[in-house]
PDB file of C-alpha atoms in Angstrom:
ATOM      1  CA  ARG A  15     -59.563 102.252 146.433  1.00 91.00           C
ATOM      2  CA  SER A  16     -57.347  99.408 149.141  1.00 90.00           C
ATOM      3  CA  LEU A  17     -55.899 101.954 150.183  1.00 90.00           C
ATOM      4  CA  VAL A  18     -58.815 103.512 151.960  1.00 89.00           C
ATOM      5  CA  ASP A  19     -59.415 100.536 154.321  1.00 90.00           C
ATOM      6  CA  PHE A  20     -55.666  99.873 154.809  1.00 92.00           C
ATOM      7  CA  PRO A  21     -53.948 103.021 154.737  1.00 90.00           C
ATOM      8  CA  ASP A  22     -50.831 101.991 156.414  1.00 92.00           C
ATOM      9  CA  SER A  23     -49.933  99.472 154.207  1.00 94.00           C
ATOM     10  CA  VAL A  24     -46.222 100.006 152.997  1.00 95.00           C
ATOM     11  CA  GLU A  25     -47.161  97.103 149.759  1.00 94.00           C
ATOM     12  CA  ARG A  26     -49.809  98.896 149.069  1.00 95.00           C
ATOM     13  CA  LEU A  27     -48.113 102.489 149.004  1.00 96.00           C
ATOM     14  CA  ARG A  28     -45.479 100.664 147.122  1.00 95.00           C
ATOM     15  CA  LEU A  29     -47.164  99.350 144.260  1.00 95.00           C
ATOM     16  CA  LEU A  30     -49.497 102.549 143.758  1.00 96.00           C
ATOM     17  CA  GLY A  31     -46.060 104.539 143.408  1.00 95.00           C
ATOM     18  CA  ASP A  32     -45.264 102.342 140.826  1.00 95.00           C
ATOM     19  CA  ALA A  33     -48.201 102.342 138.969  1.00 96.00           C
ATOM     20  CA  LEU A  34     -48.195 106.068 139.553  1.00 95.00           C
ATOM     21  CA  LEU A  35     -44.111 106.210 137.986  1.00 93.00           C
ATOM     22  CA  ALA A  36     -45.318 104.420 135.442  1.00 94.00           C
ATOM     23  CA  GLY A  37     -47.828 106.776 134.257  1.00 95.00           C
ATOM     24  CA  GLY A  38     -45.360 109.129 134.347  1.00 93.00           C
ATOM     25  CA  ARG A  39     -46.762 111.019 137.866  1.00 95.00           C
ATOM     26  CA  THR A  40     -43.383 110.993 139.271  1.00 92.00           C
ATOM     27  CA  ASP A  41     -43.840 113.402 142.024  1.00 94.00           C
ATOM     28  CA  GLU A  42     -46.337 111.314 143.328  1.00 95.00           C
ATOM     29  CA  ALA A  43     -44.757 107.953 143.005  1.00 94.00           C
ATOM     30  CA  LEU A  44     -42.118 109.986 145.685  1.00 94.00           C
ATOM     31  CA  ALA A  45     -44.630 111.279 147.782  1.00 95.00           C
ATOM     32  CA  LYS A  46     -46.020 107.084 148.242  1.00 95.00           C
ATOM     33  CA  TYR A  47     -42.569 105.289 148.207  1.00 96.00           C
ATOM     34  CA  ARG A  48     -41.488 108.201 150.984  1.00 95.00           C
ATOM     35  CA  ARG A  49     -44.378 107.508 152.965  1.00 96.00           C
ATOM     36  CA  ALA A  50     -44.098 104.265 153.296  1.00 96.00           C
ATOM     37  CA  LEU A  51     -40.812 104.236 154.544  1.00 95.00           C
ATOM     38  CA  GLU A  52     -42.253 106.527 157.086  1.00 95.00           C
ATOM     39  CA  ILE A  53     -44.429 104.259 158.305  1.00 96.00           C
ATOM     40  CA  ASP A  54     -41.304 101.660 157.902  1.00 96.00           C
ATOM     41  CA  PRO A  55     -38.227 102.631 157.789  1.00 96.00           C
ATOM     42  CA  GLN A  56     -36.478  98.824 157.219  1.00 96.00           C
ATOM     43  CA  ASP A  57     -38.588  98.280 154.671  1.00 95.00           C
ATOM     44  CA  GLY A  58     -35.754  97.513 151.664  1.00 96.00           C
ATOM     45  CA  GLN A  59     -38.503  97.112 149.105  1.00 95.00           C
ATOM     46  CA  THR A  60     -38.781 101.123 149.013  1.00 96.00           C
ATOM     47  CA  HIS A  61     -35.531 101.791 149.444  1.00 97.00           C
ATOM     48  CA  GLY A  62     -34.138 100.051 146.407  1.00 96.00           C
ATOM     49  CA  ARG A  63     -37.874 101.808 144.883  1.00 95.00           C
ATOM     50  CA  LEU A  64     -36.359 104.889 146.247  1.00 95.00           C
ATOM     51  CA  GLY A  65     -33.096 104.322 144.579  1.00 95.00           C
ATOM     52  CA  GLN A  66     -34.057 103.402 141.379  1.00 93.00           C
ATOM     53  CA  PHE A  67     -36.288 106.125 141.175  1.00 93.00           C
ATOM     54  CA  HIS A  68     -33.092 108.873 141.396  1.00 94.00           C
ATOM     55  CA  ALA A  69     -30.794 106.355 139.322  1.00 93.00           C
ATOM     56  CA  ARG A  70     -32.994 106.705 136.490  1.00 90.00           C
ATOM     57  CA  GLY A  71     -33.261 110.612 137.043  1.00 91.00           C
ATOM     58  CA  GLY A  72     -29.115 110.244 136.658  1.00 92.00           C
ATOM     59  CA  ARG A  73     -28.897 111.370 140.831  1.00 94.00           C
ATOM     60  CA  PHE A  74     -25.970 108.693 141.337  1.00 95.00           C
ATOM     61  CA  ASP A  75     -25.244 110.308 144.817  1.00 93.00           C
ATOM     62  CA  GLN A  76     -28.713 110.155 145.787  1.00 94.00           C
ATOM     63  CA  ALA A  77     -29.256 106.649 144.668  1.00 96.00           C
ATOM     64  CA  THR A  78     -26.535 105.431 146.138  1.00 96.00           C
ATOM     65  CA  PRO A  79     -27.650 104.909 149.741  1.00 96.00           C
ATOM     66  CA  PHE A  80     -31.040 103.657 149.207  1.00 97.00           C
ATOM     67  CA  LEU A  81     -29.487 101.212 147.285  1.00 97.00           C
ATOM     68  CA  GLN A  82     -26.974 100.488 149.580  1.00 97.00           C
ATOM     69  CA  ARG A  83     -29.736 100.596 152.590  1.00 97.00           C
ATOM     70  CA  PHE A  84     -31.877  97.955 150.394  1.00 97.00           C
ATOM     71  CA  VAL A  85     -28.789  95.252 150.313  1.00 98.00           C
ATOM     72  CA  ASP A  86     -28.112  96.217 153.691  1.00 98.00           C
ATOM     73  CA  LEU A  87     -31.741  95.097 154.651  1.00 97.00           C
ATOM     74  CA  GLU A  88     -31.975  92.110 152.152  1.00 97.00           C
ATOM     75  CA  PRO A  89     -28.017  90.566 151.636  1.00 97.00           C
ATOM     76  CA  THR A  90     -29.740  87.350 149.979  1.00 98.00           C
ATOM     77  CA  SER A  91     -31.519  89.516 147.170  1.00 97.00           C
ATOM     78  CA  PRO A  92     -30.008  88.963 143.860  1.00 98.00           C
ATOM     79  CA  ASN A  93     -32.256  91.981 142.675  1.00 97.00           C
ATOM     80  CA  ALA A  94     -30.620  94.331 145.584  1.00 98.00           C
ATOM     81  CA  HIS A  95     -27.374  93.586 144.578  1.00 98.00           C
ATOM     82  CA  THR A  96     -27.775  94.073 141.110  1.00 98.00           C
ATOM     83  CA  ASN A  97     -29.454  97.429 141.552  1.00 97.00           C
ATOM     84  CA  LEU A  98     -26.314  98.897 143.524  1.00 98.00           C
ATOM     85  CA  ALA A  99     -24.378  97.487 141.378  1.00 98.00           C
ATOM     86  CA  ASN A 100     -25.993  99.422 138.835  1.00 96.00           C
ATOM     87  CA  GLY A 101     -25.936 102.651 140.445  1.00 96.00           C
ATOM     88  CA  LEU A 102     -22.620 102.313 141.239  1.00 97.00           C
ATOM     89  CA  PHE A 103     -21.623 102.373 137.548  1.00 97.00           C
ATOM     90  CA  GLY A 104     -23.478 105.204 137.280  1.00 95.00           C
ATOM     91  CA  GLY A 105     -21.113 106.937 139.337  1.00 94.00           C
ATOM     92  CA  GLY A 106     -17.980 105.432 138.187  1.00 95.00           C
ATOM     93  CA  ARG A 107     -17.656 103.221 140.655  1.00 96.00           C
ATOM     94  CA  PHE A 108     -16.815 100.183 138.573  1.00 97.00           C
ATOM     95  CA  ASP A 109     -15.019  97.897 140.775  1.00 97.00           C
ATOM     96  CA  GLU A 110     -17.567  98.186 143.286  1.00 97.00           C
ATOM     97  CA  GLY A 111     -20.460  97.628 141.074  1.00 98.00           C
ATOM     98  CA  ILE A 112     -19.012  94.507 139.583  1.00 98.00           C
ATOM     99  CA  ALA A 113     -18.230  93.012 143.341  1.00 98.00           C
ATOM    100  CA  HIS A 114     -22.015  93.240 143.880  1.00 98.00           C
ATOM    101  CA  LEU A 115     -22.825  91.525 140.614  1.00 98.00           C
ATOM    102  CA  LYS A 116     -20.877  88.782 141.412  1.00 98.00           C
ATOM    103  CA  GLU A 117     -22.516  88.302 144.592  1.00 98.00           C
ATOM    104  CA  ALA A 118     -25.564  88.409 143.312  1.00 98.00           C
ATOM    105  CA  LEU A 119     -25.059  85.930 140.943  1.00 98.00           C
ATOM    106  CA  ARG A 120     -23.161  84.175 143.091  1.00 98.00           C
ATOM    107  CA  LEU A 121     -26.984  84.022 144.807  1.00 98.00           C
ATOM    108  CA  ASP A 122     -28.251  83.368 141.842  1.00 98.00           C
ATOM    109  CA  PRO A 123     -26.593  82.682 139.179  1.00 98.00           C
ATOM    110  CA  ALA A 124     -29.474  82.679 136.319  1.00 98.00           C
ATOM    111  CA  CYS A 125     -30.563  86.237 138.157  1.00 98.00           C
ATOM    112  CA  VAL A 126     -31.057  87.795 133.794  1.00 98.00           C
ATOM    113  CA  PRO A 127     -30.495  91.378 135.740  1.00 97.00           C
ATOM    114  CA  ALA A 128     -27.515  90.794 137.249  1.00 98.00           C
ATOM    115  CA  LEU A 129     -26.183  88.508 133.770  1.00 98.00           C
ATOM    116  CA  GLU A 130     -27.390  91.476 131.528  1.00 98.00           C
ATOM    117  CA  SER A 131     -25.298  94.021 133.563  1.00 98.00           C
ATOM    118  CA  MET A 132     -22.259  92.331 133.880  1.00 98.00           C
ATOM    119  CA  ILE A 133     -22.166  91.823 129.914  1.00 98.00           C
ATOM    120  CA  THR A 134     -22.832  95.149 129.345  1.00 97.00           C
ATOM    121  CA  VAL A 135     -20.336  96.845 131.966  1.00 98.00           C
ATOM    122  CA  ARG A 136     -17.760  94.300 130.658  1.00 97.00           C
ATOM    123  CA  LYS A 137     -17.813  95.357 127.044  1.00 96.00           C
ATOM    124  CA  ALA A 138     -17.939  98.985 127.714  1.00 96.00           C
ATOM    125  CA  LEU A 139     -14.744  98.639 129.620  1.00 97.00           C
ATOM    126  CA  HIS A 140     -13.518  96.901 126.567  1.00 95.00           C
ATOM    127  CA  GLN A 141     -12.634  93.832 129.163  1.00 96.00           C
ATOM    128  CA  ASP A 142     -13.769  91.188 126.194  1.00 95.00           C
ATOM    129  CA  ASP A 143     -11.816  88.379 128.050  1.00 95.00           C
ATOM    130  CA  ALA A 144     -13.862  88.547 130.736  1.00 97.00           C
ATOM    131  CA  MET A 145     -17.115  90.075 128.305  1.00 97.00           C
ATOM    132  CA  VAL A 146     -16.590  86.398 126.973  1.00 97.00           C
ATOM    133  CA  GLU A 147     -16.727  84.818 130.644  1.00 97.00           C
ATOM    134  CA  ALA A 148     -19.988  86.659 131.562  1.00 98.00           C
ATOM    135  CA  LEU A 149     -21.796  85.213 128.065  1.00 98.00           C
ATOM    136  CA  ARG A 150     -20.826  81.829 129.028  1.00 97.00           C
ATOM    137  CA  ALA A 151     -21.940  82.350 132.441  1.00 97.00           C
ATOM    138  CA  ALA A 152     -25.335  83.215 130.822  1.00 98.00           C
ATOM    139  CA  VAL A 153     -25.022  80.200 128.520  1.00 97.00           C
ATOM    140  CA  ALA A 154     -24.679  77.772 130.971  1.00 97.00           C
ATOM    141  CA  ALA A 155     -27.121  79.369 133.114  1.00 97.00           C
ATOM    142  CA  LEU A 156     -30.154  79.891 130.514  1.00 97.00           C
ATOM    143  CA  PRO A 157     -29.131  77.343 127.975  1.00 95.00           C
ATOM    144  CA  LYS A 158     -32.314  77.103 126.619  1.00 93.00           C
ATOM    145  CA  VAL A 159     -32.368  81.263 126.005  1.00 95.00           C
ATOM    146  CA  GLN A 160     -30.780  81.410 122.202  1.00 94.00           C
ATOM    147  CA  SER A 161     -29.833  84.864 122.235  1.00 94.00           C
ATOM    148  CA  TYR A 162     -27.482  84.461 124.623  1.00 96.00           C
ATOM    149  CA  ARG A 163     -25.704  81.544 122.046  1.00 96.00           C
ATOM    150  CA  GLY A 164     -26.265  83.864 119.252  1.00 95.00           C
ATOM    151  CA  ARG A 165     -24.439  86.752 121.610  1.00 96.00           C
ATOM    152  CA  LEU A 166     -21.692  84.314 122.437  1.00 97.00           C
ATOM    153  CA  ALA A 167     -21.275  83.167 119.034  1.00 97.00           C
ATOM    154  CA  TRP A 168     -20.908  86.976 117.777  1.00 95.00           C
ATOM    155  CA  ALA A 169     -18.434  87.860 119.948  1.00 96.00           C
ATOM    156  CA  LEU A 170     -16.189  84.963 119.392  1.00 97.00           C
ATOM    157  CA  ALA A 171     -16.400  85.257 115.718  1.00 96.00           C
ATOM    158  CA  THR A 172     -15.978  88.947 115.765  1.00 95.00           C
ATOM    159  CA  LEU A 173     -13.251  89.948 118.826  1.00 94.00           C
ATOM    160  CA  PRO A 174      -9.677  90.753 117.371  1.00 90.00           C
ATOM    161  CA  SER A 175      -8.499  89.166 120.515  1.00 85.00           C
ATOM    162  CA  SER A 176     -10.288  85.747 119.749  1.00 88.00           C
ATOM    163  CA  PRO A 177      -7.849  83.206 118.804  1.00 89.00           C
ATOM    164  CA  GLU A 178      -8.846  80.613 116.345  1.00 89.00           C
ATOM    165  CA  PRO A 179      -9.807  77.574 118.406  1.00 92.00           C
ATOM    166  CA  ALA A 180     -12.881  80.273 119.729  1.00 94.00           C
ATOM    167  CA  HIS A 181     -13.568  81.016 115.381  1.00 95.00           C
ATOM    168  CA  GLN A 182     -14.608  77.328 115.168  1.00 95.00           C
ATOM    169  CA  GLU A 183     -16.883  77.275 118.218  1.00 96.00           C
ATOM    170  CA  ALA A 184     -18.428  80.439 117.143  1.00 97.00           C
ATOM    171  CA  LEU A 185     -19.604  78.630 113.683  1.00 97.00           C
ATOM    172  CA  ALA A 186     -20.474  75.326 115.682  1.00 97.00           C
ATOM    173  CA  LEU A 187     -22.771  77.587 118.008  1.00 96.00           C
ATOM    174  CA  ALA A 188     -24.112  79.922 115.101  1.00 97.00           C
ATOM    175  CA  GLN A 189     -24.940  76.577 112.962  1.00 97.00           C
ATOM    176  CA  ALA A 190     -26.764  74.743 116.000  1.00 96.00           C
ATOM    177  CA  LEU A 191     -28.624  77.761 116.376  1.00 96.00           C
ATOM    178  CA  ALA A 192     -29.279  77.798 112.320  1.00 96.00           C
ATOM    179  CA  ARG A 193     -30.492  74.325 113.111  1.00 96.00           C
ATOM    180  CA  GLU A 194     -32.875  75.115 115.628  1.00 95.00           C
ATOM    181  CA  SER A 195     -34.183  78.235 114.283  1.00 95.00           C
ATOM    182  CA  PRO A 196     -33.614  78.816 110.029  1.00 95.00           C
ATOM    183  CA  ALA A 197     -35.890  81.470 109.667  1.00 95.00           C
ATOM    184  CA  ASP A 198     -34.508  84.024 112.500  1.00 95.00           C
ATOM    185  CA  PRO A 199     -32.738  87.067 111.361  1.00 95.00           C
ATOM    186  CA  ALA A 200     -30.838  87.769 114.416  1.00 93.00           C
ATOM    187  CA  VAL A 201     -29.604  83.751 113.967  1.00 95.00           C
ATOM    188  CA  LEU A 202     -28.802  83.821 109.990  1.00 96.00           C
ATOM    189  CA  ASP A 203     -26.325  87.087 111.097  1.00 95.00           C
ATOM    190  CA  ALA A 204     -24.478  85.161 113.439  1.00 95.00           C
ATOM    191  CA  LEU A 205     -24.052  82.347 111.293  1.00 97.00           C
ATOM    192  CA  GLY A 206     -22.829  84.865 108.159  1.00 97.00           C
ATOM    193  CA  VAL A 207     -19.906  86.392 110.511  1.00 96.00           C
ATOM    194  CA  ALA A 208     -18.808  82.968 112.117  1.00 97.00           C
ATOM    195  CA  LEU A 209     -18.848  81.575 108.278  1.00 97.00           C
ATOM    196  CA  ALA A 210     -16.749  84.771 107.514  1.00 96.00           C
ATOM    197  CA  ARG A 211     -14.204  84.351 110.257  1.00 95.00           C
ATOM    198  CA  ARG A 212     -13.383  80.796 108.920  1.00 94.00           C
ATOM    199  CA  GLY A 213     -12.885  82.177 105.652  1.00 95.00           C
ATOM    200  CA  ASP A 214     -16.215  81.007 103.873  1.00 96.00           C
ATOM    201  CA  PHE A 215     -17.235  83.860 102.367  1.00 97.00           C
ATOM    202  CA  ARG A 216     -19.596  82.642  99.769  1.00 97.00           C
ATOM    203  CA  GLY A 217     -21.445  80.924 102.789  1.00 97.00           C
ATOM    204  CA  ALA A 218     -21.388  84.221 104.742  1.00 97.00           C
ATOM    205  CA  VAL A 219     -23.076  86.158 101.962  1.00 97.00           C
ATOM    206  CA  GLU A 220     -25.635  83.399 101.853  1.00 97.00           C
ATOM    207  CA  ALA A 221     -26.711  84.020 105.116  1.00 97.00           C
ATOM    208  CA  ALA A 222     -26.579  87.336 105.148  1.00 96.00           C
ATOM    209  CA  GLU A 223     -28.706  88.020 102.327  1.00 96.00           C
ATOM    210  CA  LYS A 224     -30.891  85.457 103.949  1.00 97.00           C
ATOM    211  CA  ALA A 225     -31.078  87.735 106.928  1.00 96.00           C
ATOM    212  CA  LEU A 226     -31.753  90.845 105.000  1.00 96.00           C
ATOM    213  CA  SER A 227     -34.448  89.663 102.891  1.00 96.00           C
ATOM    214  CA  LEU A 228     -36.795  87.921 106.493  1.00 96.00           C
ATOM    215  CA  ALA A 229     -35.698  90.881 108.308  1.00 96.00           C
ATOM    216  CA  GLU A 230     -37.216  93.130 105.476  1.00 96.00           C
ATOM    217  CA  GLU A 231     -39.854  90.693 105.308  1.00 96.00           C
ATOM    218  CA  ARG A 232     -40.626  91.513 108.811  1.00 95.00           C
ATOM    219  CA  GLY A 233     -40.283  95.033 108.979  1.00 95.00           C
ATOM    220  CA  GLN A 234     -36.992  95.065 110.992  1.00 94.00           C
ATOM    221  CA  GLU A 235     -36.033  98.090 110.382  1.00 94.00           C
ATOM    222  CA  ALA A 236     -33.181  98.361 112.786  1.00 93.00           C
ATOM    223  CA  MET A 237     -31.807  94.639 112.193  1.00 91.00           C
ATOM    224  CA  VAL A 238     -31.928  95.701 108.122  1.00 94.00           C
ATOM    225  CA  ARG A 239     -29.734  98.618 108.598  1.00 93.00           C
ATOM    226  CA  ALA A 240     -27.294  96.922 110.320  1.00 87.00           C
TER     227      ALA A 240
END
């Protein structure tokens, strides 16, 4: 309705495209994005939308130029660098993608999409030390987010290359989380592996059984299976 009064509003066209895309009307969404770029070829956000549109479809060769243009137009946008990084990863260009993630995190150390992408790509590339470093960066940037501390504890307790001091650190992290959230199955699961790595198998079994019981009560089937 707003486009009736403002038919050349790039922002409104983008928002309508987003709504159409969320509703599965991809062809109509693409038309709105393209129309927005016809009106303003310098709109970085629309370039980003088109890049993500192609990336979701696995067309990374088509996505990357749009995502690169988003970065060129908005070089201080952490999201622009993160989106380009993910597009580059899809095309197997890992070193370039990691460089853009580093820039995104330089611009905003608490950029969650960039933090998540960095953790994911380091894990996928089996770069264990770098993955732990990425988790530490997430904990430092967002210390109140329990999931990052839990994932760091899990990594320190389970990675084969993890040194002995890291096992104690994992246990300390997991114990602190258990004090904060004593009825969280994920926290108790992390506590279990940390205890096991330290050789406290009785404590590990107790934590795991409690985690399992709570997950079953709450219908968390994926966690129960794990």
